[in-house]
mmCIF file with all atom_site columns, C-alpha atoms in Angstrom:
data_model
loop_
_atom_site.group_PDB
_atom_site.id
_atom_site.type_symbol
_atom_site.label_atom_id
_atom_site.label_alt_id
_atom_site.label_comp_id
_atom_site.label_asym_id
_atom_site.label_entity_id
_atom_site.label_seq_id
_atom_site.pdbx_PDB_ins_code
_atom_site.Cartn_x
_atom_site.Cartn_y
_atom_site.Cartn_z
_atom_site.occupancy
_atom_site.B_iso_or_equiv
_atom_site.pdbx_formal_charge
_atom_site.auth_seq_id
_atom_site.auth_comp_id
_atom_site.auth_asym_id
_atom_site.auth_atom_id
_atom_site.pdbx_PDB_model_num
ATOM 1   C CA . MET A 1 1   ? 0.000   0.000  0.000   1.00 75.00 ? 7   MET A CA 1
ATOM 2   C CA . GLN A 1 2   ? 1.286   3.475  -0.915  1.00 78.00 ? 8   GLN A CA 1
ATOM 3   C CA . ASN A 1 3   ? 1.370   6.421  1.460   1.00 87.00 ? 9   ASN A CA 1
ATOM 4   C CA . ILE A 1 4   ? -0.121  9.845  0.797   1.00 89.00 ? 10  ILE A CA 1
ATOM 5   C CA . THR A 1 5   ? 2.477   12.190 -0.678  1.00 84.00 ? 11  THR A CA 1
ATOM 6   C CA . ILE A 1 6   ? 2.549   15.922 0.028   1.00 87.00 ? 12  ILE A CA 1
ATOM 7   C CA . VAL A 1 7   ? 4.602   18.134 -2.255  1.00 84.00 ? 13  VAL A CA 1
ATOM 8   C CA . ARG A 1 8   ? 5.210   21.305 -0.260  1.00 88.00 ? 14  ARG A CA 1
ATOM 9   C CA . SER A 1 9   ? 4.658   24.642 -1.967  1.00 86.00 ? 15  SER A CA 1
ATOM 10  C CA . GLY A 1 10  ? 7.980   25.976 -3.207  1.00 84.00 ? 16  GLY A CA 1
ATOM 11  C CA . SER A 1 11  ? 9.785   22.642 -2.814  1.00 88.00 ? 17  SER A CA 1
ATOM 12  C CA . ILE A 1 12  ? 10.171  22.338 -6.596  1.00 89.00 ? 18  ILE A CA 1
ATOM 13  C CA . PRO A 1 13  ? 12.101  25.334 -7.974  1.00 91.00 ? 19  PRO A CA 1
ATOM 14  C CA . ALA A 1 14  ? 10.234  27.561 -10.435 1.00 94.00 ? 20  ALA A CA 1
ATOM 15  C CA . SER A 1 15  ? 11.587  27.930 -13.954 1.00 95.00 ? 21  SER A CA 1
ATOM 16  C CA . GLN A 1 16  ? 11.294  30.431 -16.770 1.00 97.00 ? 22  GLN A CA 1
ATOM 17  C CA . GLY A 1 17  ? 9.384   29.347 -19.857 1.00 97.00 ? 23  GLY A CA 1
ATOM 18  C CA . PRO A 1 18  ? 12.047  28.559 -22.476 1.00 97.00 ? 24  PRO A CA 1
ATOM 19  C CA . ALA A 1 19  ? 12.271  31.194 -25.254 1.00 97.00 ? 25  ALA A CA 1
ATOM 20  C CA . GLU A 1 20  ? 12.047  28.354 -27.764 1.00 97.00 ? 26  GLU A CA 1
ATOM 21  C CA . TYR A 1 21  ? 8.435   27.630 -26.671 1.00 98.00 ? 27  TYR A CA 1
ATOM 22  C CA . PHE A 1 22  ? 7.250   30.932 -25.164 1.00 98.00 ? 28  PHE A CA 1
ATOM 23  C CA . THR A 1 23  ? 7.149   34.617 -26.106 1.00 98.00 ? 29  THR A CA 1
ATOM 24  C CA . GLY A 1 24  ? 7.653   37.073 -23.241 1.00 98.00 ? 30  GLY A CA 1
ATOM 25  C CA . SER A 1 25  ? 8.096   36.460 -19.530 1.00 98.00 ? 31  SER A CA 1
ATOM 26  C CA . VAL A 1 26  ? 6.568   33.184 -18.321 1.00 98.00 ? 32  VAL A CA 1
ATOM 27  C CA . ARG A 1 27  ? 7.074   31.537 -14.917 1.00 98.00 ? 33  ARG A CA 1
ATOM 28  C CA . ILE A 1 28  ? 6.402   27.817 -14.521 1.00 97.00 ? 34  ILE A CA 1
ATOM 29  C CA . ASP A 1 29  ? 5.837   26.325 -11.072 1.00 96.00 ? 35  ASP A CA 1
ATOM 30  C CA . MET A 1 30  ? 5.656   22.539 -11.380 1.00 93.00 ? 36  MET A CA 1
ATOM 31  C CA . LEU A 1 31  ? 2.929   21.340 -9.018  1.00 92.00 ? 37  LEU A CA 1
ATOM 32  C CA . PHE A 1 32  ? 3.184   17.622 -9.644  1.00 88.00 ? 38  PHE A CA 1
ATOM 33  C CA . PRO A 1 33  ? 5.124   15.584 -12.190 1.00 86.00 ? 39  PRO A CA 1
ATOM 34  C CA . VAL A 1 34  ? 3.887   12.318 -13.680 1.00 85.00 ? 40  VAL A CA 1
ATOM 35  C CA . ALA A 1 35  ? 4.133   9.660  -10.955 1.00 82.00 ? 41  ALA A CA 1
ATOM 36  C CA . GLY A 1 36  ? 2.957   6.174  -11.958 1.00 79.00 ? 42  GLY A CA 1
ATOM 37  C CA . PRO A 1 37  ? 0.561   4.625  -12.141 1.00 81.00 ? 43  PRO A CA 1
ATOM 38  C CA . ALA A 1 38  ? -1.095  8.027  -12.735 1.00 83.00 ? 44  ALA A CA 1
ATOM 39  C CA . LYS A 1 39  ? -0.193  9.701  -16.019 1.00 90.00 ? 45  LYS A CA 1
ATOM 40  C CA . ALA A 1 40  ? -1.185  13.306 -15.238 1.00 93.00 ? 46  ALA A CA 1
ATOM 41  C CA . SER A 1 41  ? 1.094   16.224 -14.437 1.00 93.00 ? 47  SER A CA 1
ATOM 42  C CA . GLY A 1 42  ? 0.247   19.766 -13.425 1.00 95.00 ? 48  GLY A CA 1
ATOM 43  C CA . ALA A 1 43  ? 1.886   23.178 -13.299 1.00 96.00 ? 49  ALA A CA 1
ATOM 44  C CA . ARG A 1 44  ? 0.959   26.728 -12.343 1.00 97.00 ? 50  ARG A CA 1
ATOM 45  C CA . VAL A 1 45  ? 1.965   28.992 -15.230 1.00 98.00 ? 51  VAL A CA 1
ATOM 46  C CA . THR A 1 46  ? 2.090   32.782 -14.960 1.00 98.00 ? 52  THR A CA 1
ATOM 47  C CA . PHE A 1 47  ? 2.205   34.894 -18.122 1.00 98.00 ? 53  PHE A CA 1
ATOM 48  C CA . GLU A 1 48  ? 3.200   38.554 -17.831 1.00 98.00 ? 54  GLU A CA 1
ATOM 49  C CA . PRO A 1 49  ? 1.324   40.977 -20.155 1.00 98.00 ? 55  PRO A CA 1
ATOM 50  C CA . GLY A 1 50  ? 1.932   40.026 -23.789 1.00 97.00 ? 56  GLY A CA 1
ATOM 51  C CA . ALA A 1 51  ? 3.462   36.633 -22.934 1.00 98.00 ? 57  ALA A CA 1
ATOM 52  C CA . ARG A 1 52  ? 2.171   33.450 -24.533 1.00 98.00 ? 58  ARG A CA 1
ATOM 53  C CA . THR A 1 53  ? 2.960   29.898 -25.576 1.00 98.00 ? 59  THR A CA 1
ATOM 54  C CA . ALA A 1 54  ? 3.979   28.816 -29.056 1.00 98.00 ? 60  ALA A CA 1
ATOM 55  C CA . TRP A 1 55  ? 1.474   26.783 -31.039 1.00 98.00 ? 61  TRP A CA 1
ATOM 56  C CA . HIS A 1 56  ? 1.356   23.265 -29.618 1.00 98.00 ? 62  HIS A CA 1
ATOM 57  C CA . THR A 1 57  ? -0.721  20.126 -29.156 1.00 98.00 ? 63  THR A CA 1
ATOM 58  C CA . HIS A 1 58  ? -1.189  17.621 -26.342 1.00 97.00 ? 64  HIS A CA 1
ATOM 59  C CA . PRO A 1 59  ? -1.576  13.948 -27.319 1.00 97.00 ? 65  PRO A CA 1
ATOM 60  C CA . ALA A 1 60  ? -4.056  13.331 -24.476 1.00 96.00 ? 66  ALA A CA 1
ATOM 61  C CA . GLY A 1 61  ? -5.517  16.858 -24.313 1.00 96.00 ? 67  GLY A CA 1
ATOM 62  C CA . GLN A 1 62  ? -5.172  19.509 -21.615 1.00 97.00 ? 68  GLN A CA 1
ATOM 63  C CA . VAL A 1 63  ? -7.236  21.292 -18.977 1.00 98.00 ? 69  VAL A CA 1
ATOM 64  C CA . LEU A 1 64  ? -6.484  24.911 -18.016 1.00 98.00 ? 70  LEU A CA 1
ATOM 65  C CA . ILE A 1 65  ? -7.934  26.405 -14.827 1.00 98.00 ? 71  ILE A CA 1
ATOM 66  C CA . VAL A 1 66  ? -7.517  30.187 -14.802 1.00 98.00 ? 72  VAL A CA 1
ATOM 67  C CA . THR A 1 67  ? -6.666  31.283 -11.258 1.00 98.00 ? 73  THR A CA 1
ATOM 68  C CA . GLU A 1 68  ? -5.784  34.952 -11.785 1.00 98.00 ? 74  GLU A CA 1
ATOM 69  C CA . GLY A 1 69  ? -6.080  37.687 -14.391 1.00 98.00 ? 75  GLY A CA 1
ATOM 70  C CA . THR A 1 70  ? -7.266  37.677 -17.977 1.00 97.00 ? 76  THR A CA 1
ATOM 71  C CA . GLY A 1 71  ? -5.825  35.828 -20.928 1.00 98.00 ? 77  GLY A CA 1
ATOM 72  C CA . TRP A 1 72  ? -6.499  34.531 -24.389 1.00 98.00 ? 78  TRP A CA 1
ATOM 73  C CA . VAL A 1 73  ? -6.708  31.056 -25.930 1.00 98.00 ? 79  VAL A CA 1
ATOM 74  C CA . GLN A 1 74  ? -7.044  30.133 -29.592 1.00 97.00 ? 80  GLN A CA 1
ATOM 75  C CA . HIS A 1 75  ? -7.190  26.926 -31.608 1.00 96.00 ? 81  HIS A CA 1
ATOM 76  C CA . TRP A 1 76  ? -5.838  26.822 -35.150 1.00 96.00 ? 82  TRP A CA 1
ATOM 77  C CA . ASP A 1 77  ? -8.088  28.836 -37.506 1.00 91.00 ? 83  ASP A CA 1
ATOM 78  C CA . GLY A 1 78  ? -10.431 29.671 -34.620 1.00 94.00 ? 84  GLY A CA 1
ATOM 79  C CA . PRO A 1 79  ? -11.197 32.979 -32.915 1.00 94.00 ? 85  PRO A CA 1
ATOM 80  C CA . VAL A 1 80  ? -9.070  34.341 -30.078 1.00 95.00 ? 86  VAL A CA 1
ATOM 81  C CA . GLU A 1 81  ? -11.188 33.837 -26.962 1.00 96.00 ? 87  GLU A CA 1
ATOM 82  C CA . GLU A 1 82  ? -10.895 35.653 -23.641 1.00 97.00 ? 88  GLU A CA 1
ATOM 83  C CA . ILE A 1 83  ? -10.428 33.571 -20.501 1.00 98.00 ? 89  ILE A CA 1
ATOM 84  C CA . ARG A 1 84  ? -10.796 34.925 -16.962 1.00 98.00 ? 90  ARG A CA 1
ATOM 85  C CA . GLU A 1 85  ? -10.273 33.873 -13.361 1.00 98.00 ? 91  GLU A CA 1
ATOM 86  C CA . GLY A 1 86  ? -12.450 30.859 -12.597 1.00 98.00 ? 92  GLY A CA 1
ATOM 87  C CA . ASP A 1 87  ? -12.764 29.725 -16.220 1.00 98.00 ? 93  ASP A CA 1
ATOM 88  C CA . VAL A 1 88  ? -11.930 26.114 -17.102 1.00 98.00 ? 94  VAL A CA 1
ATOM 89  C CA . VAL A 1 89  ? -10.662 25.427 -20.630 1.00 98.00 ? 95  VAL A CA 1
ATOM 90  C CA . ARG A 1 90  ? -10.673 21.882 -22.063 1.00 98.00 ? 96  ARG A CA 1
ATOM 91  C CA . ILE A 1 91  ? -8.405  21.388 -25.057 1.00 98.00 ? 97  ILE A CA 1
ATOM 92  C CA . PRO A 1 92  ? -9.059  18.158 -26.995 1.00 97.00 ? 98  PRO A CA 1
ATOM 93  C CA . PRO A 1 93  ? -6.258  15.708 -27.796 1.00 97.00 ? 99  PRO A CA 1
ATOM 94  C CA . GLY A 1 94  ? -4.190  16.776 -30.802 1.00 97.00 ? 100 GLY A CA 1
ATOM 95  C CA . GLN A 1 95  ? -5.792  20.225 -31.179 1.00 98.00 ? 101 GLN A CA 1
ATOM 96  C CA . LYS A 1 96  ? -3.257  22.872 -32.262 1.00 98.00 ? 102 LYS A CA 1
ATOM 97  C CA . HIS A 1 97  ? -3.604  25.877 -29.940 1.00 98.00 ? 103 HIS A CA 1
ATOM 98  C CA . TRP A 1 98  ? -1.880  28.570 -27.885 1.00 98.00 ? 104 TRP A CA 1
ATOM 99  C CA . HIS A 1 99  ? -2.707  30.435 -24.675 1.00 98.00 ? 105 HIS A CA 1
ATOM 100 C CA . GLY A 1 100 ? -1.322  33.357 -22.712 1.00 98.00 ? 106 GLY A CA 1
ATOM 101 C CA . ALA A 1 101 ? -1.894  36.806 -21.251 1.00 98.00 ? 107 ALA A CA 1
ATOM 102 C CA . THR A 1 102 ? -3.519  39.759 -22.969 1.00 97.00 ? 108 THR A CA 1
ATOM 103 C CA . PRO A 1 103 ? -1.264  42.685 -23.963 1.00 97.00 ? 109 PRO A CA 1
ATOM 104 C CA . THR A 1 104 ? -2.226  44.615 -20.807 1.00 97.00 ? 110 THR A CA 1
ATOM 105 C CA . THR A 1 105 ? -2.960  42.008 -18.108 1.00 97.00 ? 111 THR A CA 1
ATOM 106 C CA . ARG A 1 106 ? -1.091  39.118 -16.572 1.00 98.00 ? 112 ARG A CA 1
ATOM 107 C CA . MET A 1 107 ? -2.733  35.702 -16.357 1.00 98.00 ? 113 MET A CA 1
ATOM 108 C CA . THR A 1 108 ? -2.073  32.611 -14.257 1.00 98.00 ? 114 THR A CA 1
ATOM 109 C CA . HIS A 1 109 ? -3.524  29.186 -14.918 1.00 98.00 ? 115 HIS A CA 1
ATOM 110 C CA . ILE A 1 110 ? -3.062  25.666 -13.679 1.00 98.00 ? 116 ILE A CA 1
ATOM 111 C CA . ALA A 1 111 ? -2.334  23.363 -16.612 1.00 98.00 ? 117 ALA A CA 1
ATOM 112 C CA . ILE A 1 112 ? -3.095  19.648 -16.279 1.00 98.00 ? 118 ILE A CA 1
ATOM 113 C CA . GLN A 1 113 ? -2.208  17.172 -18.991 1.00 96.00 ? 119 GLN A CA 1
ATOM 114 C CA . GLU A 1 114 ? -1.726  13.419 -19.278 1.00 94.00 ? 120 GLU A CA 1
ATOM 115 C CA . GLN A 1 115 ? 1.223   11.599 -20.698 1.00 92.00 ? 121 GLN A CA 1
ATOM 116 C CA . LEU A 1 116 ? 0.593   9.371  -23.707 1.00 91.00 ? 122 LEU A CA 1
ATOM 117 C CA . ASN A 1 117 ? 3.395   7.117  -24.938 1.00 90.00 ? 123 ASN A CA 1
ATOM 118 C CA . GLY A 1 118 ? 5.850   9.100  -22.781 1.00 87.00 ? 124 GLY A CA 1
ATOM 119 C CA . LYS A 1 119 ? 4.856   12.503 -24.207 1.00 92.00 ? 125 LYS A CA 1
ATOM 120 C CA . VAL A 1 120 ? 2.724   15.380 -22.867 1.00 93.00 ? 126 VAL A CA 1
ATOM 121 C CA . VAL A 1 121 ? 3.270   18.109 -25.499 1.00 96.00 ? 127 VAL A CA 1
ATOM 122 C CA . ASP A 1 122 ? 4.358   18.632 -29.103 1.00 97.00 ? 128 ASP A CA 1
ATOM 123 C CA . TRP A 1 123 ? 5.723   22.155 -29.669 1.00 98.00 ? 129 TRP A CA 1
ATOM 124 C CA . MET A 1 124 ? 5.349   23.939 -33.004 1.00 98.00 ? 130 MET A CA 1
ATOM 125 C CA . GLU A 1 125 ? 6.032   27.412 -34.420 1.00 98.00 ? 131 GLU A CA 1
ATOM 126 C CA . LYS A 1 126 ? 5.685   30.591 -32.374 1.00 98.00 ? 132 LYS A CA 1
ATOM 127 C CA . VAL A 1 127 ? 2.500   32.655 -32.507 1.00 97.00 ? 133 VAL A CA 1
ATOM 128 C CA . SER A 1 128 ? 3.146   35.696 -34.711 1.00 94.00 ? 134 SER A CA 1
ATOM 129 C CA . GLU A 1 129 ? 2.299   39.221 -33.569 1.00 92.00 ? 135 GLU A CA 1
ATOM 130 C CA . GLU A 1 130 ? -0.424  39.300 -36.234 1.00 90.00 ? 136 GLU A CA 1
ATOM 131 C CA . GLN A 1 131 ? -1.979  36.060 -34.957 1.00 92.00 ? 137 GLN A CA 1
ATOM 132 C CA . TYR A 1 132 ? -1.702  37.245 -31.345 1.00 93.00 ? 138 TYR A CA 1
ATOM 133 C CA . ARG A 1 133 ? -3.390  40.571 -31.956 1.00 85.00 ? 139 ARG A CA 1
ATOM 134 C CA . ARG A 1 134 ? -6.208  39.126 -34.112 1.00 77.00 ? 140 ARG A CA 1
ATOM 135 C CA . HIS A 1 135 ? -8.991  39.613 -31.599 1.00 66.00 ? 141 HIS A CA 1
#
């Protein structure tokens, strides 16, 4: 029988979102990594104004829970949609999308995704300024 595990706040060092996958200032606080037999991982991600992810997909989908501020999310060829504190965003498996802060407000969300065949994300090209500002 396994024991309950508590990961203390701040016990996993925060990291900056790599410039290869993010535009602007992004802080990633890993909340829980994949720990078998479960396949889910979660992180708190804070986007400063104007910051955002690159286009990407998740093989098993993703759930975003907005905990602070206002941001945007968009799937490929879809409209840019506003997301606010308390909103829950479900992104289907394999759907090309991006998410981040608006140009004037910061946004924090908890991102939860499952691993499929050892992978949680496939990164693609960066979101252009034109794509970002199409609102």
